[in-house]
Coordinates of C-alpha atoms in Angstrom, one line a residue:
M20 CA -11.0 -11.9 -28.5
Q21 CA -9.1 -8.9 -30.7
N22 CA -7.4 -5.6 -28.5
P23 CA -10.4 -3.7 -27.7
S24 CA -11.0 -0.2 -25.9
P25 CA -9.8 -1.0 -22.1
G26 CA -12.8 -1.6 -19.6
S27 CA -15.0 -2.6 -22.3
V28 CA -15.9 -5.8 -22.7
C29 CA -15.8 -8.4 -19.8
P30 CA -12.7 -10.6 -20.0
A31 CA -14.1 -14.3 -19.5
D32 CA -16.8 -13.9 -22.6
G33 CA -15.9 -11.5 -24.4
R34 CA -19.7 -9.4 -23.8
E35 CA -19.5 -5.8 -24.4
L36 CA -19.8 -3.3 -21.8
P37 CA -20.7 -0.4 -21.0
L38 CA -18.3 2.7 -22.2
V39 CA -17.4 5.1 -19.9
E40 CA -17.3 8.6 -20.7
A41 CA -12.9 10.1 -19.4
S42 CA -13.1 13.2 -17.6
S43 CA -12.3 15.9 -18.7
R44 CA -10.3 18.2 -17.4
D45 CA -12.5 20.7 -15.8
D46 CA -14.2 17.9 -14.2
V47 CA -10.9 17.4 -13.2
R48 CA -10.3 20.0 -11.0
Q49 CA -14.4 21.1 -10.0
A50 CA -13.7 17.2 -8.0
I51 CA -10.9 18.5 -6.5
I52 CA -13.0 22.0 -6.0
S53 CA -15.8 19.8 -4.5
A54 CA -13.8 17.7 -2.5
R55 CA -11.2 20.7 -1.0
K56 CA -15.1 22.5 0.1
A57 CA -16.3 19.4 1.5
Q58 CA -13.0 18.6 3.8
V59 CA -12.4 22.3 5.8
E60 CA -16.7 21.5 7.7
W61 CA -14.6 16.9 7.6
S62 CA -11.6 18.1 8.8
Q63 CA -13.5 20.2 11.8
L64 CA -16.3 16.6 12.5
G65 CA -13.1 15.4 14.9
L66 CA -11.9 11.2 14.7
A67 CA -15.0 9.7 16.6
T68 CA -17.7 11.5 14.4
R69 CA -15.5 10.5 11.0
A70 CA -14.8 6.7 12.1
E71 CA -18.7 6.8 12.7
L72 CA -19.7 7.9 9.5
L73 CA -17.0 5.4 7.9
K74 CA -18.7 2.8 9.6
Q75 CA -22.0 3.7 8.2
V76 CA -20.2 3.7 4.2
G77 CA -18.9 0.2 5.2
R78 CA -22.5 -1.4 5.9
R79 CA -23.9 0.0 3.4
I80 CA -21.0 -1.9 0.8
L81 CA -21.7 -4.7 2.7
E82 CA -25.4 -4.1 2.4
H83 CA -24.9 -3.8 -1.8
Q84 CA -22.4 -7.1 -2.4
E85 CA -25.2 -8.3 -4.8
A86 CA -24.7 -5.6 -7.2
G87 CA -20.9 -4.8 -6.7
C88 CA -20.2 -7.9 -6.7
Q89 CA -22.0 -8.1 -10.5
V90 CA -19.9 -5.0 -11.0
L91 CA -16.6 -7.1 -10.3
S92 CA -17.7 -9.8 -12.0
D93 CA -18.1 -8.6 -14.7
E94 CA -14.6 -6.2 -15.5
T95 CA -12.7 -8.8 -13.7
G96 CA -14.1 -12.0 -15.5
R97 CA -13.7 -13.7 -12.3
G98 CA -17.4 -15.9 -10.4
K99 CA -19.1 -13.7 -8.3
T100 CA -17.9 -15.9 -4.6
E101 CA -14.2 -14.9 -5.6
C102 CA -15.4 -10.8 -6.0
R103 CA -17.5 -10.7 -2.5
M104 CA -14.5 -12.9 -0.7
T105 CA -11.3 -10.9 -2.1
E106 CA -13.0 -7.4 -2.2
I107 CA -16.6 -7.2 -0.3
A108 CA -16.7 -9.7 2.9
S109 CA -14.2 -8.1 4.5
T110 CA -16.0 -4.5 4.8
G111 CA -17.1 -4.2 8.4
D112 CA -13.4 -5.6 10.0
Y113 CA -11.7 -3.9 7.8
V114 CA -12.8 -0.3 8.5
K115 CA -13.1 -1.5 12.5
G116 CA -9.0 -1.7 11.6
A117 CA -8.8 1.2 10.2
I118 CA -10.9 3.0 12.8
R119 CA -7.9 1.2 14.7
A120 CA -4.8 3.0 13.7
A121 CA -6.1 5.9 12.9
K122 CA -6.5 6.0 16.7
V123 CA -2.6 5.4 17.3
A124 CA -2.1 7.7 14.3
L125 CA -4.0 10.9 15.3
A126 CA -3.3 11.3 19.2
P127 CA -2.0 14.1 19.6
E128 CA 2.4 14.3 20.3
R129 CA 2.9 15.9 23.9
I130 CA 6.9 16.6 24.1
K131 CA 8.3 16.0 27.9
L132 CA 10.4 19.6 28.4
S133 CA 12.0 19.7 31.4
S134 CA 10.5 22.1 33.4
L135 CA 14.4 23.6 34.6
D136 CA 14.9 25.0 31.3
F137 CA 12.2 25.2 29.8
P138 CA 9.8 26.9 32.7
G139 CA 6.0 27.7 32.1
K140 CA 6.2 25.9 29.0
R141 CA 4.1 22.4 27.3
V142 CA 4.2 21.9 23.6
V143 CA 1.3 19.4 22.5
V144 CA 2.5 18.0 17.9
E145 CA -0.6 18.1 16.6
S146 CA -1.2 16.0 13.1
V147 CA -3.8 18.5 9.9
P148 CA -5.3 17.1 7.2
R149 CA -3.7 17.2 4.3
G150 CA -6.5 18.5 1.9
V151 CA -7.5 16.9 -0.7
I152 CA -6.3 13.3 -1.7
G153 CA -6.3 12.4 -5.0
I154 CA -5.6 8.1 -5.2
I155 CA -4.9 6.3 -8.9
A156 CA -5.8 2.6 -8.3
P157 CA -5.2 -0.8 -10.1
W158 CA -7.4 -3.1 -12.0
N159 CA -6.6 -6.8 -10.1
Y160 CA -8.7 -5.4 -7.3
P161 CA -10.4 -2.3 -8.6
I162 CA -12.5 -1.4 -4.6
S163 CA -10.1 -3.5 -1.5
N164 CA -7.5 -1.6 -2.9
F165 CA -8.7 1.7 -2.9
Y166 CA -9.6 0.7 0.9
K167 CA -6.0 1.3 2.5
S168 CA -5.6 4.3 1.2
L169 CA -9.6 5.0 1.2
W170 CA -10.2 5.3 5.0
P171 CA -6.9 6.1 6.4
A172 CA -6.9 9.7 3.8
L173 CA -10.8 10.4 5.1
L174 CA -10.5 9.1 9.2
A175 CA -7.2 11.7 9.2
G176 CA -9.4 14.3 7.7
N177 CA -9.1 15.1 4.1
G178 CA -11.3 14.9 1.6
V179 CA -10.4 11.7 -2.0
V180 CA -11.1 12.1 -5.4
M181 CA -10.0 8.4 -7.2
K182 CA -9.5 7.8 -10.0
P183 CA -9.2 3.9 -11.0
S184 CA -7.9 1.8 -13.6
E185 CA -9.7 2.8 -17.5
H186 CA -9.6 -0.8 -17.2
T187 CA -12.3 -1.7 -14.9
P188 CA -13.6 1.9 -14.3
R189 CA -17.4 0.9 -13.3
S190 CA -16.1 -0.7 -10.1
G191 CA -14.8 2.1 -9.7
A192 CA -17.6 4.1 -9.3
W193 CA -19.4 1.4 -7.5
L194 CA -16.9 2.1 -4.4
Q195 CA -18.1 6.0 -4.9
E196 CA -21.5 5.5 -5.4
Q197 CA -21.2 3.5 -1.7
C198 CA -19.3 6.7 -0.4
A199 CA -21.2 10.0 -1.6
A200 CA -24.4 7.7 0.4
V201 CA -23.4 8.4 3.1
L202 CA -20.5 11.5 3.3
P203 CA -20.8 15.3 2.2
E204 CA -21.2 16.0 -0.8
G205 CA -18.2 15.9 -3.4
L206 CA -15.9 14.5 -0.3
V207 CA -15.6 11.7 -2.3
G208 CA -14.7 12.2 -6.1
L209 CA -14.4 10.5 -8.7
V210 CA -12.6 10.6 -12.5
Q211 CA -11.7 8.3 -15.1
G212 CA -10.5 7.6 -17.6
R213 CA -5.9 7.6 -18.5
G214 CA -2.7 8.5 -17.2
D215 CA -3.6 11.9 -19.4
V216 CA -6.2 12.0 -16.4
G217 CA -4.7 11.2 -13.4
Q218 CA -1.1 13.9 -14.5
G219 CA -4.4 16.6 -14.2
L220 CA -5.1 15.4 -10.7
I221 CA -1.6 15.9 -9.7
D222 CA -1.8 19.5 -12.4
E223 CA -5.0 20.8 -10.1
G224 CA -3.6 20.8 -7.1
V225 CA -4.4 17.8 -4.9
D226 CA -3.2 18.3 -1.7
S227 CA -0.7 14.7 -1.9
I228 CA -1.2 11.8 -4.6
V229 CA -1.2 8.5 -4.2
F230 CA -0.3 5.7 -6.9
T231 CA -0.7 1.4 -7.0
G232 CA 1.0 0.9 -10.2
S233 CA 4.3 0.0 -12.5
V234 CA 7.6 1.0 -11.5
P235 CA 7.6 3.6 -14.9
T236 CA 4.4 5.2 -14.3
G237 CA 5.3 5.5 -11.2
R238 CA 8.4 7.0 -12.6
K239 CA 5.6 10.2 -13.7
V240 CA 3.8 9.9 -11.1
A241 CA 7.0 11.4 -9.0
L242 CA 8.2 13.2 -10.8
A243 CA 4.8 15.5 -11.3
A244 CA 4.5 15.6 -8.0
A245 CA 8.1 16.8 -6.7
E246 CA 7.8 19.3 -9.4
R247 CA 4.6 20.3 -6.9
L248 CA 6.3 20.0 -3.3
I249 CA 3.9 17.4 -2.9
P250 CA 4.2 13.6 -1.0
A251 CA 3.1 11.2 -3.7
S252 CA 3.7 7.4 -2.1
L253 CA 4.4 4.8 -4.3
E254 CA 3.3 1.0 -4.2
L255 CA 5.0 -1.1 -7.3
G256 CA 5.2 -3.7 -8.8
G257 CA 7.1 -6.9 -7.6
K258 CA 8.5 -10.4 -8.1
D259 CA 7.5 -12.5 -4.9
A260 CA 9.8 -15.1 -4.6
A261 CA 9.6 -18.2 -1.6
I262 CA 11.4 -20.5 -0.1
V263 CA 10.6 -24.0 0.1
L264 CA 12.8 -25.8 2.4
A265 CA 13.7 -29.5 2.8
D266 CA 11.7 -29.9 6.1
C267 CA 7.8 -28.2 4.9
D268 CA 5.2 -30.1 5.2
L269 CA 4.2 -30.8 1.8
E270 CA 1.5 -31.1 1.9
R271 CA 0.2 -28.2 3.8
T272 CA 2.5 -26.3 1.1
S273 CA 1.8 -26.6 -2.1
V274 CA -1.1 -25.5 -1.4
G275 CA -0.3 -22.5 0.4
I276 CA 1.3 -22.0 -2.5
A277 CA -0.7 -22.3 -4.6
Q278 CA -2.9 -20.5 -3.5
W279 CA -0.9 -17.7 -3.4
S280 CA 0.6 -17.7 -7.2
M281 CA -2.8 -18.5 -8.7
H282 CA -5.3 -16.3 -6.9
N283 CA -6.4 -14.2 -8.8
A284 CA -5.4 -15.2 -11.8
G285 CA -1.1 -14.8 -10.9
Q286 CA -2.5 -10.7 -11.4
N287 CA -1.9 -9.5 -7.4
C288 CA 1.8 -7.3 -6.7
A289 CA 2.2 -9.5 -3.3
G290 CA 1.8 -13.6 -5.6
I291 CA 4.4 -16.2 -5.4
E292 CA 6.3 -15.9 -9.1
R293 CA 9.8 -17.5 -7.4
V294 CA 10.1 -20.9 -5.3
Y295 CA 13.0 -22.1 -4.5
V296 CA 13.2 -25.1 -2.9
E297 CA 16.1 -27.5 -1.6
E298 CA 17.1 -30.1 -3.9
A299 CA 16.1 -32.6 -1.4
V300 CA 12.6 -32.3 -1.8
A301 CA 12.4 -30.6 -4.9
D302 CA 11.1 -33.6 -7.4
E303 CA 8.6 -34.5 -4.6
F304 CA 7.0 -30.1 -4.1
V305 CA 6.7 -30.4 -8.2
R306 CA 5.0 -33.5 -8.3
R307 CA 2.4 -32.0 -6.2
L308 CA 2.6 -28.7 -7.4
G309 CA 1.9 -29.1 -10.6
A310 CA -1.0 -32.1 -9.9
I311 CA -2.6 -29.0 -7.9
A312 CA -2.6 -27.0 -10.3
D313 CA -3.6 -28.4 -13.0
K314 CA -7.0 -29.8 -10.9
L315 CA -7.7 -25.7 -10.4
R316 CA -10.1 -24.3 -12.8
V317 CA -10.6 -21.3 -14.6
A318 CA -14.4 -19.2 -15.8
P319 CA -16.1 -19.5 -16.8
G320 CA -16.7 -23.3 -16.2
E321 CA -19.9 -25.5 -15.5
G322 CA -20.4 -24.4 -11.5
P323 CA -18.4 -23.0 -9.0
T324 CA -14.7 -22.0 -10.6
D325 CA -10.9 -20.8 -8.5
L326 CA -9.7 -18.5 -11.7
G327 CA -11.4 -16.3 -13.5
P328 CA -8.8 -14.6 -16.2
L329 CA -5.8 -12.4 -16.8
Q330 CA -8.1 -8.8 -17.1
N331 CA -6.5 -8.0 -20.3
A332 CA -5.6 -8.7 -23.6
G333 CA -2.2 -6.9 -23.1
Q334 CA -2.0 -8.5 -19.8
L335 CA -2.6 -11.9 -21.7
A336 CA -0.1 -11.3 -23.9
I337 CA 3.2 -10.0 -21.7
V338 CA 2.4 -14.3 -19.8
E339 CA 2.4 -15.8 -22.9
R340 CA 5.7 -14.4 -23.6
H341 CA 7.2 -15.3 -20.6
V342 CA 6.1 -18.6 -21.0
A343 CA 7.6 -18.2 -24.5
D344 CA 10.9 -17.6 -23.6
A345 CA 10.7 -20.1 -20.5
R346 CA 10.6 -22.3 -23.1
A347 CA 13.2 -21.8 -25.3
K348 CA 14.7 -21.6 -21.8
G349 CA 15.1 -24.9 -20.9
A350 CA 12.6 -24.9 -18.6
T351 CA 9.7 -27.7 -17.5
V352 CA 6.1 -27.3 -18.2
V353 CA 4.6 -29.0 -15.1
A354 CA 1.2 -27.8 -15.2
G355 CA -0.7 -25.3 -18.0
G356 CA 1.5 -23.1 -20.4
E357 CA -1.3 -22.0 -23.2
A358 CA -4.4 -20.0 -22.4
T359 CA -8.0 -21.5 -22.4
G360 CA -9.6 -20.2 -25.8
Q361 CA -12.0 -18.4 -23.5
G362 CA -11.6 -15.2 -23.1
Y363 CA -8.7 -14.5 -21.4
G364 CA -8.3 -17.5 -19.5
Y365 CA -4.6 -18.6 -19.1
R366 CA -3.8 -22.6 -17.2
P367 CA -2.6 -22.4 -14.0
T368 CA 1.4 -23.0 -15.2
V369 CA 4.2 -24.6 -12.7
L370 CA 7.6 -24.0 -14.9
D371 CA 10.2 -26.1 -13.1
H372 CA 14.3 -25.6 -14.0
C373 CA 14.0 -22.2 -14.3
S374 CA 17.5 -20.3 -14.1
A375 CA 17.4 -16.2 -13.6
D376 CA 18.1 -15.3 -17.0
M377 CA 14.8 -15.9 -18.2
L378 CA 12.1 -13.1 -18.3
V379 CA 9.6 -15.6 -16.0
V380 CA 12.5 -15.2 -12.7
S381 CA 13.1 -11.5 -13.5
E382 CA 10.0 -9.4 -14.9
E383 CA 6.6 -9.0 -12.9
T384 CA 4.8 -11.9 -14.9
F385 CA 1.2 -10.7 -13.3
G386 CA -0.4 -14.1 -14.4
P387 CA -0.3 -17.1 -12.9
V388 CA 1.9 -18.6 -13.7
V389 CA 4.9 -20.0 -11.3
A390 CA 8.8 -19.8 -11.3
V391 CA 11.1 -23.2 -9.6
I392 CA 14.0 -22.8 -9.0
R393 CA 16.2 -25.8 -7.4
V394 CA 18.6 -24.8 -5.1
K395 CA 21.1 -27.3 -2.8
D396 CA 20.7 -24.3 -0.1
A397 CA 18.2 -22.2 1.9
A398 CA 21.7 -19.9 2.2
E399 CA 21.1 -19.9 -2.1
A400 CA 18.1 -19.7 -1.3
V401 CA 18.0 -15.8 0.1
Q402 CA 20.8 -15.1 -2.2
Q403 CA 19.4 -15.6 -4.9
A404 CA 16.1 -14.6 -4.0
N405 CA 17.2 -11.2 -2.7
D406 CA 18.6 -11.5 -6.3
S407 CA 15.8 -8.5 -7.7
K408 CA 14.9 -5.3 -8.7
Y409 CA 11.6 -5.7 -6.4
G410 CA 10.9 -5.6 -2.5
L411 CA 7.4 -6.2 -1.4
N412 CA 6.6 -9.8 -0.3
G413 CA 9.1 -12.8 1.0
S414 CA 8.5 -15.9 2.3
I415 CA 10.1 -19.7 3.8
W416 CA 8.3 -23.0 3.9
T417 CA 9.7 -25.3 7.0
R418 CA 8.5 -26.7 10.2
D419 CA 11.9 -24.9 11.8
I420 CA 9.5 -21.6 12.9
A421 CA 13.0 -20.5 14.5
R422 CA 14.9 -20.7 12.4
G423 CA 12.3 -19.3 9.8
E424 CA 12.1 -16.6 11.2
A425 CA 15.1 -15.9 11.4
L426 CA 15.3 -16.4 7.3
A427 CA 13.0 -14.1 7.5
R428 CA 14.6 -11.2 8.9
R429 CA 17.1 -11.9 5.7
L430 CA 14.9 -11.8 3.6
E431 CA 15.4 -7.2 1.3
V432 CA 11.0 -7.1 2.1
G433 CA 9.3 -5.2 3.4
V434 CA 7.0 -8.2 4.6
A435 CA 8.1 -10.9 4.8
L436 CA 6.8 -14.4 6.6
V437 CA 7.7 -17.2 7.7
N438 CA 4.7 -20.7 6.3
N439 CA 2.1 -18.5 4.4
H440 CA 2.8 -15.6 1.9
S441 CA 0.2 -12.2 1.2
F442 CA -2.0 -12.6 4.5
T443 CA -0.8 -9.8 6.1
G444 CA -2.5 -7.2 2.9
I445 CA -6.1 -8.2 4.6
L446 CA -4.5 -6.9 7.9
P447 CA -5.1 -2.8 8.1
E448 CA -2.6 -2.4 11.5
T449 CA -0.1 -3.8 9.4
P450 CA 1.9 -1.3 7.3
W451 CA 2.3 -3.0 3.2
T452 CA 5.1 -1.1 2.0
G453 CA 8.5 -3.4 0.1
V454 CA 11.9 -1.9 -1.2
K455 CA 13.8 -1.2 -4.7
E456 CA 11.8 -0.5 -7.1
T457 CA 8.7 -1.3 -5.2
G458 CA 8.1 1.6 -4.3
T459 CA 8.7 4.2 -2.0
G460 CA 4.3 4.3 -0.3
I461 CA 3.3 2.8 3.0
A462 CA -0.2 2.1 2.6
A463 CA -2.2 1.1 5.9
S464 CA -1.6 1.3 9.1
R465 CA -0.4 3.5 11.4
H466 CA 2.9 4.4 9.0
A467 CA 0.8 5.2 6.2
Y468 CA 0.2 8.2 7.5
H469 CA 2.8 10.6 5.7
S470 CA 1.1 10.4 3.0
F471 CA -2.6 11.7 4.7
V472 CA -1.0 14.3 7.3
R473 CA 1.3 17.3 7.8
P474 CA 2.7 17.1 11.3
R475 CA 1.4 20.9 13.3
T476 CA 3.7 21.9 16.7
V477 CA 2.6 24.2 19.3
L478 CA 4.3 25.2 21.9
I479 CA 2.1 28.2 25.5
D480 CA 3.9 29.3 26.9
S481 CA 2.5 30.3 30.4
S482 CA 5.4 31.9 32.2
S483 CA 4.9 35.2 33.9
K484 CA 9.2 35.9 33.3
P485 CA 11.3 36.7 29.9
D486 CA 13.1 33.1 28.8
P487 CA 17.2 34.3 29.6
F488 CA 18.7 34.2 26.7
W489 CA 16.7 37.5 25.0
F490 CA 18.6 40.6 24.8
P491 CA 20.7 41.9 25.9
A492 CA 23.7 40.0 25.3
N493 CA 26.0 41.0 28.8
E494 CA 28.8 39.8 30.3
D495 CA 26.0 37.3 32.7
L496 CA 24.4 35.7 29.4
E497 CA 28.7 35.0 28.0
T498 CA 28.9 33.1 31.8
M499 CA 25.0 31.9 31.8
S500 CA 26.4 30.1 28.3
Q501 CA 29.9 28.8 29.1
A502 CA 27.7 27.1 32.6
L503 CA 25.2 26.1 30.1
V504 CA 27.8 23.8 29.0
L505 CA 29.5 22.9 32.7
R506 CA 26.3 21.4 33.4
N507 CA 25.5 18.9 29.9
Q508 CA 29.0 18.4 30.4
G509 CA 27.7 16.4 33.9
S510 CA 29.0 19.9 36.2
F511 CA 26.5 20.0 39.2
G512 CA 28.5 23.0 40.0
A513 CA 27.0 25.3 36.9
L514 CA 23.5 24.1 38.5
F515 CA 24.5 26.6 41.2
K516 CA 26.2 29.2 38.8
L517 CA 22.9 29.5 36.6
A518 CA 20.8 29.1 39.5
G519 CA 22.3 33.2 41.0
L520 CA 22.6 34.5 36.5
L521 CA 18.9 33.4 35.9
G522 CA 17.8 36.2 38.7
K523 CA 20.1 38.2 36.9
R524 CA 19.6 38.5 33.9
I525 CA 16.0 38.2 34.3
K526 CA 16.3 42.4 35.2
A527 CA 18.5 42.8 33.0
I528 CA 15.6 42.5 30.0
R529 CA 12.8 44.0 32.3
G530 CA 15.6 47.0 32.6
L531 CA 16.1 46.8 28.4
A532 CA 11.9 46.8 28.6
Q533 CA 11.0 49.4 30.4
G534 CA 14.0 51.9 28.0

């Protein structure tokens, strides 16, 4: 296929898809205005009511899953079974988990105060919705990528304006339609288009922006948000590493690494792209991994398929360039290494004898390609795994669980795993976050709520007496300040002195008030 307009063809077979019109700047402005209007009443409903309505949205998504899977399949080229498994089937459970996290994150915090120092006073810290949240999602998981931010934002009492990727506009539109069928009119808005439309969300006044995408675009989003002094949650690139130790279960490890490197044709920010394997088992591991890759079926095909094509021509070009670079620098192609010739399909690829100077080791490939790097021991593996500008997930594969845990905690990542990878992305109560150029964002869990709420401190003073440090200043106030210092240094005698001064200070303050 030639390089068509984004989102205009099915990646599996080149079938033309109806064009989706880009939103104008006025469309963006009106979507924000509508969401802000609906948000006022939504925020007053209370968490329990909002949660029940989101459960209804979740049920509706499941009830209409066949249509959702069709849209996903058209836009990503994946088979319907894979679409259902990755983006639809767990929706209800994800919403329920998000509700549990919200109950923790949004619970008022009561601050304990000393009744001696602060008589008659109580303090509570509340979570106040920011207003309207802009969510810019990528094309690799065009529905479920919204979940990590959409549900928390709504549970917190915000309105939302969604911007799907221009490569997968219909999937985002389908999700917004399910929300609109249940929730107040305008609460969840939708805008379509390229980067200028995302810029418009910031320019036209969202109160917080959530962006998932590339590092260069993420930097632009961060700068634009900084100009408006609004929070920006950024989930950017990844180059995940798995470390295979000599004592691992080779059968389970090879299948697990095949899963998390080839799943969704490798178009996963937390997909395994680098494998550091100890020399003692490297030959057997590579043999097993290559054999598995050769058996995987790429859509379109007869019967069930294991992975779809790459989503667009640009991504196919990146994968081909990275593999060619690895070959030129001495990597061995164990499996795959070429396009299928149908749509944007690319064969599951295993490259052995890779090195740090290769693009498949240093840059995000985002395709069904795994680079194997042989190391002498675990220490070298950890050092090389950490020698990356990214840090999302990292995993250790071993039978020695205690050692695996210790090594996993040495990985410079946001999510560390033992004998699995990328798994926590389906757990709504665990933070999805990274370090380095992977970005500053935290998605899912109670830890994500900085993007969606601001704290408000409320102090209630029911005391009938003035505070003893109020005007006027006099010798008793000076003596009191000295006694406070002594008390905080552990002097019990200072307590008696303070008790004697309180009455005198209150009398002086009341005298000032009486003129």
